[in-house]
Amino acid sequence: MERAYLVKLNWLSCLPPPPPPHLLSLTISPHSPTPSLLRSSFSAPRSLSTKRSSAIQALMDASVSSSPKDLPVGLDAKTEEEYASLSSLLQEFTSIPNIDKAWTFKSNTGIGSQAMFSISQANLLANKRRKYALSANISKGSGNSVNFQWSPFPVEMTGVSTVVPSASGSKLLVVRNPENESPTRFEIWNQGHVEKEFNIPQSVHGSVYCDGWFEGISWNSNETLIAYVAEEASPSKPTFNDSGYKKGGSADKDCGSWKGQGEWEEDWGETYAGKRQPALFWIDINSGQVQPVKGISKSLSVGQVVWAPSTQGLHQYLVFVGWSSNPRKLGIKYCYNRPCALYAARAPVYASEANDLELKESPNEDSPVLNLTQSISSAFFPSFSPDGRFLVFLSGRSSVDSGAHSATDSLHRIDWPVNGQLSSLKIIDVIPIVQSAEDGCFPGLYCSNFIPNPWLSDGCTMIVSSTWGSSEVILSVNVLSGDVSRISPTDSNFSWNLLTLDGDSIIAVFSSPVDVPQIRYGYLVDKEIKNAAWDWSDVSSPIFGCSAKVNSLLSSRQFTILKIPVKDVSECLTKGASKPFEAIFVSRQSKKNDVCDPLIVVLHGGPHSVSLSGFAKSYAFLSSLGYSLLIVNYRGSLGFGEEALQSLPGKVGSQDVKDVITAIDHVIDTGVASPSKIAVIGGSHGGFLTTHLIGQAPDKFVAAAARNPVCNLVSMVGITDIPDWCYVETYGVEGKTKFTEAPSAEDLALFHSKSPISHISKVKTPTIFVLGAQDLRVPLSNGLQYARALKEKGVEVKILVFPNDVHAIERPQSDHEGFLNIAVWFNKYCK
């Protein structure tokens, strides 16, 4: 309509008298370009009577009113109504906020404490996540009761990349990374205002890392220095002008010259495109002086920095994680199989006799940077105990040694020397790798991070979140004895995520597939008793509010965690690989007319990750549409011991496929699902399984959805950021040594036999593909080739490509449009 209106306005001043009626056959629609023929033909007299103008106006209005409605490709009037209704409901789910981080501080009054929560929420119009902060005063009453008094409104943190409070809570660092070549901005806040502001130019360093992996920002003990990880300043590029290469180059922009590209430098793959080198810096918040930490090899990418304890009269050290780029950088996102170590570099301060930290000259290039963990292949997430006696860290050595991208963690301790002598430090095992646990027992450590201060007041107990089967739980770990206790409720299948500690109490979030997140406050019933029980109180919170409609839909659903026996157990299987695996089953609380809802099978990626029994907005949305969900944690998933996990490499496309089919048959045999209406969805390796299943079991599924799926290992191995993954998952542990940048014909033949595309001749399931064009993990061409091959053989296919999305496809607009189309697709074939 807008286009037709603009055409009319342009014409009114220049139309000649209309031609005879028999010559007038003009149709204007929103699809019609402005007709050049009419512009040239009607170029004469510029006057037009009112009567003639009215006639033309009426003619054009009638023409526009009779034009077809401008609908998006693939929609008709009926499906547009469904599209609009589902989009509105999906928005109600995705607008539920997340708590990203939380901190607690001592109250100014000395009574109770204060908490600050960093919260994010999808902002569809901006296509970003809106960030804001909300505070609460925490007070405790009689009988261990607790009360949170929330501030009236949250405060939006526009343009903020991250915030890091000091240990005392008296200062707050706010980092604002630029989106262009502007400086990075550091702001130091106190309780009332900004104390200092520093703009750090690109010539010093690029953006500060806030990615959760290389990320590391640490205040020193007297809160005058901050160590952090930022992108190393870009090397100079060759300069050219109209005469050719310009000697000496130029740092200034000059319209008479241009910058060349220089030598290509490798990055760390998926989500790190354009990032070359994470490097270590410190800033003096009094003077604003910024310096790189010297002596670190250029072959090391660094991250996760913490200040070591200060000792009177001795130099202080920074402890950080280093990843070597030799022989080359491979994708590191979601990949814990990259060798890494803890290093110590001398900081530019030492503790004086007055026990203050004095700033000295920076260590020179020859100052030794010490590898603290040479005897172990992986060390990350360093954390010092409050008294400085222990340095505790996680290790992914099982991943590194086997080649699996993620596996069972181990926890280790170093007794930190009081004399500052860092040579010959002994690594002590705290939690070893658990191969196979007895039913109900600790299955091993699967920890994705540590909170900034995970320590109880006894100085030797850490509180961490970890995966336990299909749930996330909260554990207490005594780093001296190695005792591990599950302190979140053992009678709950909900998932519990640790947010922060409040002294010796815990602030956590718990949720389920059918329950939105809620805050819980945990405390020891009797601190004096060993292995004392923890009690958990409800906390009324304004954070996770959702609409009455969402609440009503979720209240009609239920979930359970199923134990699925392994079929065809052979003698060659390890004990752990022979144990039942799990699936989360979400369903209506009571059958409608004694008929089972259509079933959606949900498959996680990795393959060595896990689907947790927590709230997932997109899948809660699909469930609310009247679907049962079967969320399968096939063997190879995290949370079930190392033997079960390591049973999958070398058997992808067979063992995992059989496990999924076994889980489907289980819910059909028990009468909670019907075999007639089953859909399947998965991303990455879950997409690998999705496309395998519709090929290996072509009569089982009426619809499928694949998000950035692995479809052809042959074409993937040469262009992915993790070619070693193709070898390990295809060959098993021997794939680690077989890996080469130049696959043999034998390799390629095996890759093809393991790939979903080898079964494509049998596929007949209508399939929707949701793809990210910036995906470096499973590049766009992999899913496109498979989708085109399906189209070629007449299978109904829909393809959505998001030009600016990476592997996760999690930008708010892309996530929304992707799951909206998946819902419409499933409704078309399942309802």
mmCIF file with all atom_site columns, N, CA and C in Angstrom, residues 751-788:
data_model
loop_
_atom_site.group_PDB
_atom_site.id
_atom_site.type_symbol
_atom_site.label_atom_id
_atom_site.label_alt_id
_atom_site.label_comp_id
_atom_site.label_asym_id
_atom_site.label_entity_id
_atom_site.label_seq_id
_atom_site.pdbx_PDB_ins_code
_atom_site.Cartn_x
_atom_site.Cartn_y
_atom_site.Cartn_z
_atom_site.occupancy
_atom_site.B_iso_or_equiv
_atom_site.pdbx_formal_charge
_atom_site.auth_seq_id
_atom_site.auth_comp_id
_atom_site.auth_asym_id
_atom_site.auth_atom_id
_atom_site.pdbx_PDB_model_num
ATOM 1   N N  . PHE A 1 751 ? 34.868 -41.471 6.755  1.00 0.00 ? 751 PHE A N  1
ATOM 2   C CA . PHE A 1 751 ? 34.052 -40.300 7.079  1.00 0.00 ? 751 PHE A CA 1
ATOM 3   C C  . PHE A 1 751 ? 32.692 -40.378 6.380  1.00 0.00 ? 751 PHE A C  1
ATOM 4   N N  . HIS A 1 752 ? 32.702 -40.765 5.111  1.00 0.00 ? 752 HIS A N  1
ATOM 5   C CA . HIS A 1 752 ? 31.437 -40.845 4.365  1.00 0.00 ? 752 HIS A CA 1
ATOM 6   C C  . HIS A 1 752 ? 30.526 -41.914 4.961  1.00 0.00 ? 752 HIS A C  1
ATOM 7   N N  . SER A 1 753 ? 31.104 -43.035 5.325  1.00 0.00 ? 753 SER A N  1
ATOM 8   C CA . SER A 1 753 ? 30.270 -44.121 5.859  1.00 0.00 ? 753 SER A CA 1
ATOM 9   C C  . SER A 1 753 ? 29.644 -43.750 7.200  1.00 0.00 ? 753 SER A C  1
ATOM 10  N N  . LYS A 1 754 ? 30.283 -42.841 7.940  1.00 0.00 ? 754 LYS A N  1
ATOM 11  C CA . LYS A 1 754 ? 29.764 -42.407 9.244  1.00 0.00 ? 754 LYS A CA 1
ATOM 12  C C  . LYS A 1 754 ? 28.796 -41.232 9.124  1.00 0.00 ? 754 LYS A C  1
ATOM 13  N N  . SER A 1 755 ? 28.659 -40.668 7.928  1.00 0.00 ? 755 SER A N  1
ATOM 14  C CA . SER A 1 755 ? 27.905 -39.431 7.752  1.00 0.00 ? 755 SER A CA 1
ATOM 15  C C  . SER A 1 755 ? 26.445 -39.691 7.414  1.00 0.00 ? 755 SER A C  1
ATOM 16  N N  . PRO A 1 756 ? 25.550 -38.800 7.831  1.00 0.00 ? 756 PRO A N  1
ATOM 17  C CA . PRO A 1 756 ? 24.135 -38.925 7.461  1.00 0.00 ? 756 PRO A CA 1
ATOM 18  C C  . PRO A 1 756 ? 23.905 -38.950 5.960  1.00 0.00 ? 756 PRO A C  1
ATOM 19  N N  . ILE A 1 757 ? 24.752 -38.275 5.198  1.00 0.00 ? 757 ILE A N  1
ATOM 20  C CA . ILE A 1 757 ? 24.525 -38.196 3.752  1.00 0.00 ? 757 ILE A CA 1
ATOM 21  C C  . ILE A 1 757 ? 24.646 -39.566 3.093  1.00 0.00 ? 757 ILE A C  1
ATOM 22  N N  . SER A 1 758 ? 25.285 -40.528 3.761  1.00 0.00 ? 758 SER A N  1
ATOM 23  C CA . SER A 1 758 ? 25.395 -41.875 3.196  1.00 0.00 ? 758 SER A CA 1
ATOM 24  C C  . SER A 1 758 ? 24.053 -42.608 3.197  1.00 0.00 ? 758 SER A C  1
ATOM 25  N N  . HIS A 1 759 ? 23.078 -42.090 3.958  1.00 0.00 ? 759 HIS A N  1
ATOM 26  C CA . HIS A 1 759 ? 21.749 -42.712 4.033  1.00 0.00 ? 759 HIS A CA 1
ATOM 27  C C  . HIS A 1 759 ? 20.683 -41.875 3.326  1.00 0.00 ? 759 HIS A C  1
ATOM 28  N N  . ILE A 1 760 ? 21.096 -40.874 2.576  1.00 0.00 ? 760 ILE A N  1
ATOM 29  C CA . ILE A 1 760 ? 20.127 -39.901 2.078  1.00 0.00 ? 760 ILE A CA 1
ATOM 30  C C  . ILE A 1 760 ? 19.142 -40.498 1.075  1.00 0.00 ? 760 ILE A C  1
ATOM 31  N N  . SER A 1 761 ? 19.499 -41.573 0.429  1.00 0.00 ? 761 SER A N  1
ATOM 32  C CA . SER A 1 761 ? 18.588 -42.164 -0.569 1.00 0.00 ? 761 SER A CA 1
ATOM 33  C C  . SER A 1 761 ? 17.307 -42.688 0.063  1.00 0.00 ? 761 SER A C  1
ATOM 34  N N  . LYS A 1 762 ? 17.341 -42.950 1.387  1.00 0.00 ? 762 LYS A N  1
ATOM 35  C CA . LYS A 1 762 ? 16.159 -43.511 2.060  1.00 0.00 ? 762 LYS A CA 1
ATOM 36  C C  . LYS A 1 762 ? 15.276 -42.446 2.713  1.00 0.00 ? 762 LYS A C  1
ATOM 37  N N  . VAL A 1 763 ? 15.735 -41.198 2.753  1.00 0.00 ? 763 VAL A N  1
ATOM 38  C CA . VAL A 1 763 ? 15.026 -40.158 3.501  1.00 0.00 ? 763 VAL A CA 1
ATOM 39  C C  . VAL A 1 763 ? 13.759 -39.724 2.772  1.00 0.00 ? 763 VAL A C  1
ATOM 40  N N  . LYS A 1 764 ? 12.674 -39.589 3.541  1.00 0.00 ? 764 LYS A N  1
ATOM 41  C CA . LYS A 1 764 ? 11.439 -39.043 2.984  1.00 0.00 ? 764 LYS A CA 1
ATOM 42  C C  . LYS A 1 764 ? 10.745 -38.093 3.958  1.00 0.00 ? 764 LYS A C  1
ATOM 43  N N  . THR A 1 765 ? 11.382 -37.806 5.074  1.00 0.00 ? 765 THR A N  1
ATOM 44  C CA . THR A 1 765 ? 10.790 -36.959 6.111  1.00 0.00 ? 765 THR A CA 1
ATOM 45  C C  . THR A 1 765 ? 10.921 -35.482 5.750  1.00 0.00 ? 765 THR A C  1
ATOM 46  N N  . PRO A 1 766 ? 9.819  -34.715 5.758  1.00 0.00 ? 766 PRO A N  1
ATOM 47  C CA . PRO A 1 766 ? 9.916  -33.265 5.546  1.00 0.00 ? 766 PRO A CA 1
ATOM 48  C C  . PRO A 1 766 ? 10.817 -32.641 6.623  1.00 0.00 ? 766 PRO A C  1
ATOM 49  N N  . THR A 1 767 ? 11.782 -31.840 6.190  1.00 0.00 ? 767 THR A N  1
ATOM 50  C CA . THR A 1 767 ? 12.809 -31.360 7.111  1.00 0.00 ? 767 THR A CA 1
ATOM 51  C C  . THR A 1 767 ? 13.030 -29.862 6.935  1.00 0.00 ? 767 THR A C  1
ATOM 52  N N  . ILE A 1 768 ? 13.100 -29.153 8.057  1.00 0.00 ? 768 ILE A N  1
ATOM 53  C CA . ILE A 1 768 ? 13.437 -27.737 8.055  1.00 0.00 ? 768 ILE A CA 1
ATOM 54  C C  . ILE A 1 768 ? 14.870 -27.585 8.547  1.00 0.00 ? 768 ILE A C  1
ATOM 55  N N  . PHE A 1 769 ? 15.638 -26.741 7.862  1.00 0.00 ? 769 PHE A N  1
ATOM 56  C CA . PHE A 1 769 ? 17.034 -26.489 8.211  1.00 0.00 ? 769 PHE A CA 1
ATOM 57  C C  . PHE A 1 769 ? 17.169 -25.045 8.680  1.00 0.00 ? 769 PHE A C  1
ATOM 58  N N  . VAL A 1 770 ? 17.811 -24.845 9.822  1.00 0.00 ? 770 VAL A N  1
ATOM 59  C CA . VAL A 1 770 ? 18.068 -23.520 10.368 1.00 0.00 ? 770 VAL A CA 1
ATOM 60  C C  . VAL A 1 770 ? 19.588 -23.373 10.461 1.00 0.00 ? 770 VAL A C  1
ATOM 61  N N  . LEU A 1 771 ? 20.144 -22.447 9.668  1.00 0.00 ? 771 LEU A N  1
ATOM 62  C CA . LEU A 1 771 ? 21.593 -22.401 9.471  1.00 0.00 ? 771 LEU A CA 1
ATOM 63  C C  . LEU A 1 771 ? 22.141 -21.002 9.740  1.00 0.00 ? 771 LEU A C  1
ATOM 64  N N  . GLY A 1 772 ? 23.340 -20.952 10.312 1.00 0.00 ? 772 GLY A N  1
ATOM 65  C CA . GLY A 1 772 ? 24.045 -19.690 10.542 1.00 0.00 ? 772 GLY A CA 1
ATOM 66  C C  . GLY A 1 772 ? 25.170 -19.536 9.538  1.00 0.00 ? 772 GLY A C  1
ATOM 67  N N  . ALA A 1 773 ? 25.169 -18.437 8.813  1.00 0.00 ? 773 ALA A N  1
ATOM 68  C CA . ALA A 1 773 ? 26.141 -18.264 7.730  1.00 0.00 ? 773 ALA A CA 1
ATOM 69  C C  . ALA A 1 773 ? 27.555 -17.991 8.240  1.00 0.00 ? 773 ALA A C  1
ATOM 70  N N  . GLN A 1 774 ? 27.705 -17.579 9.516  1.00 0.00 ? 774 GLN A N  1
ATOM 71  C CA . GLN A 1 774 ? 29.033 -17.310 10.067 1.00 0.00 ? 774 GLN A CA 1
ATOM 72  C C  . GLN A 1 774 ? 29.560 -18.475 10.908 1.00 0.00 ? 774 GLN A C  1
ATOM 73  N N  . ASP A 1 775 ? 28.935 -19.626 10.783 1.00 0.00 ? 775 ASP A N  1
ATOM 74  C CA . ASP A 1 775 ? 29.322 -20.808 11.559 1.00 0.00 ? 775 ASP A CA 1
ATOM 75  C C  . ASP A 1 775 ? 30.682 -21.314 11.079 1.00 0.00 ? 775 ASP A C  1
ATOM 76  N N  . LEU A 1 776 ? 31.661 -21.318 11.961 1.00 0.00 ? 776 LEU A N  1
ATOM 77  C CA . LEU A 1 776 ? 32.982 -21.868 11.635 1.00 0.00 ? 776 LEU A CA 1
ATOM 78  C C  . LEU A 1 776 ? 33.123 -23.317 12.098 1.00 0.00 ? 776 LEU A C  1
ATOM 79  N N  . ARG A 1 777 ? 32.203 -23.769 12.938 1.00 0.00 ? 777 ARG A N  1
ATOM 80  C CA . ARG A 1 777 ? 32.266 -25.125 13.476 1.00 0.00 ? 777 ARG A CA 1
ATOM 81  C C  . ARG A 1 777 ? 31.711 -26.122 12.468 1.00 0.00 ? 777 ARG A C  1
ATOM 82  N N  . VAL A 1 778 ? 30.477 -25.899 12.035 1.00 0.00 ? 778 VAL A N  1
ATOM 83  C CA . VAL A 1 778 ? 29.862 -26.722 10.982 1.00 0.00 ? 778 VAL A CA 1
ATOM 84  C C  . VAL A 1 778 ? 29.426 -25.741 9.889  1.00 0.00 ? 778 VAL A C  1
ATOM 85  N N  . PRO A 1 779 ? 30.339 -25.414 8.987  1.00 0.00 ? 779 PRO A N  1
ATOM 86  C CA . PRO A 1 779 ? 30.052 -24.343 8.030  1.00 0.00 ? 779 PRO A CA 1
ATOM 87  C C  . PRO A 1 779 ? 28.767 -24.573 7.237  1.00 0.00 ? 779 PRO A C  1
ATOM 88  N N  . LEU A 1 780 ? 28.193 -23.466 6.807  1.00 0.00 ? 780 LEU A N  1
ATOM 89  C CA . LEU A 1 780 ? 26.906 -23.414 6.133  1.00 0.00 ? 780 LEU A CA 1
ATOM 90  C C  . LEU A 1 780 ? 26.769 -24.447 5.025  1.00 0.00 ? 780 LEU A C  1
ATOM 91  N N  . SER A 1 781 ? 27.834 -24.681 4.296  1.00 0.00 ? 781 SER A N  1
ATOM 92  C CA . SER A 1 781 ? 27.765 -25.574 3.133  1.00 0.00 ? 781 SER A CA 1
ATOM 93  C C  . SER A 1 781 ? 27.362 -26.990 3.513  1.00 0.00 ? 781 SER A C  1
ATOM 94  N N  . ASN A 1 782 ? 27.658 -27.405 4.761  1.00 0.00 ? 782 ASN A N  1
ATOM 95  C CA . ASN A 1 782 ? 27.334 -28.772 5.164  1.00 0.00 ? 782 ASN A CA 1
ATOM 96  C C  . ASN A 1 782 ? 25.833 -29.011 5.178  1.00 0.00 ? 782 ASN A C  1
ATOM 97  N N  . GLY A 1 783 ? 25.095 -28.129 5.835  1.00 0.00 ? 783 GLY A N  1
ATOM 98  C CA . GLY A 1 783 ? 23.640 -28.274 5.867  1.00 0.00 ? 783 GLY A CA 1
ATOM 99  C C  . GLY A 1 783 ? 23.005 -28.005 4.515  1.00 0.00 ? 783 GLY A C  1
ATOM 100 N N  . LEU A 1 784 ? 23.555 -27.017 3.768  1.00 0.00 ? 784 LEU A N  1
ATOM 101 C CA . LEU A 1 784 ? 22.983 -26.679 2.458  1.00 0.00 ? 784 LEU A CA 1
ATOM 102 C C  . LEU A 1 784 ? 23.103 -27.846 1.483  1.00 0.00 ? 784 LEU A C  1
ATOM 103 N N  . GLN A 1 785 ? 24.255 -28.506 1.482  1.00 0.00 ? 785 GLN A N  1
ATOM 104 C CA . GLN A 1 785 ? 24.435 -29.630 0.558  1.00 0.00 ? 785 GLN A CA 1
ATOM 105 C C  . GLN A 1 785 ? 23.402 -30.712 0.824  1.00 0.00 ? 785 GLN A C  1
ATOM 106 N N  . TYR A 1 786 ? 23.207 -31.037 2.094  1.00 0.00 ? 786 TYR A N  1
ATOM 107 C CA . TYR A 1 786 ? 22.251 -32.086 2.452  1.00 0.00 ? 786 TYR A CA 1
ATOM 108 C C  . TYR A 1 786 ? 20.826 -31.667 2.083  1.00 0.00 ? 786 TYR A C  1
ATOM 109 N N  . ALA A 1 787 ? 20.475 -30.412 2.390  1.00 0.00 ? 787 ALA A N  1
ATOM 110 C CA . ALA A 1 787 ? 19.132 -29.924 2.082  1.00 0.00 ? 787 ALA A CA 1
ATOM 111 C C  . ALA A 1 787 ? 18.877 -29.931 0.579  1.00 0.00 ? 787 ALA A C  1
ATOM 112 N N  . ARG A 1 788 ? 19.860 -29.522 -0.198 1.00 0.00 ? 788 ARG A N  1
ATOM 113 C CA . ARG A 1 788 ? 19.703 -29.510 -1.654 1.00 0.00 ? 788 ARG A CA 1
ATOM 114 C C  . ARG A 1 788 ? 19.559 -30.931 -2.196 1.00 0.00 ? 788 ARG A C  1
#
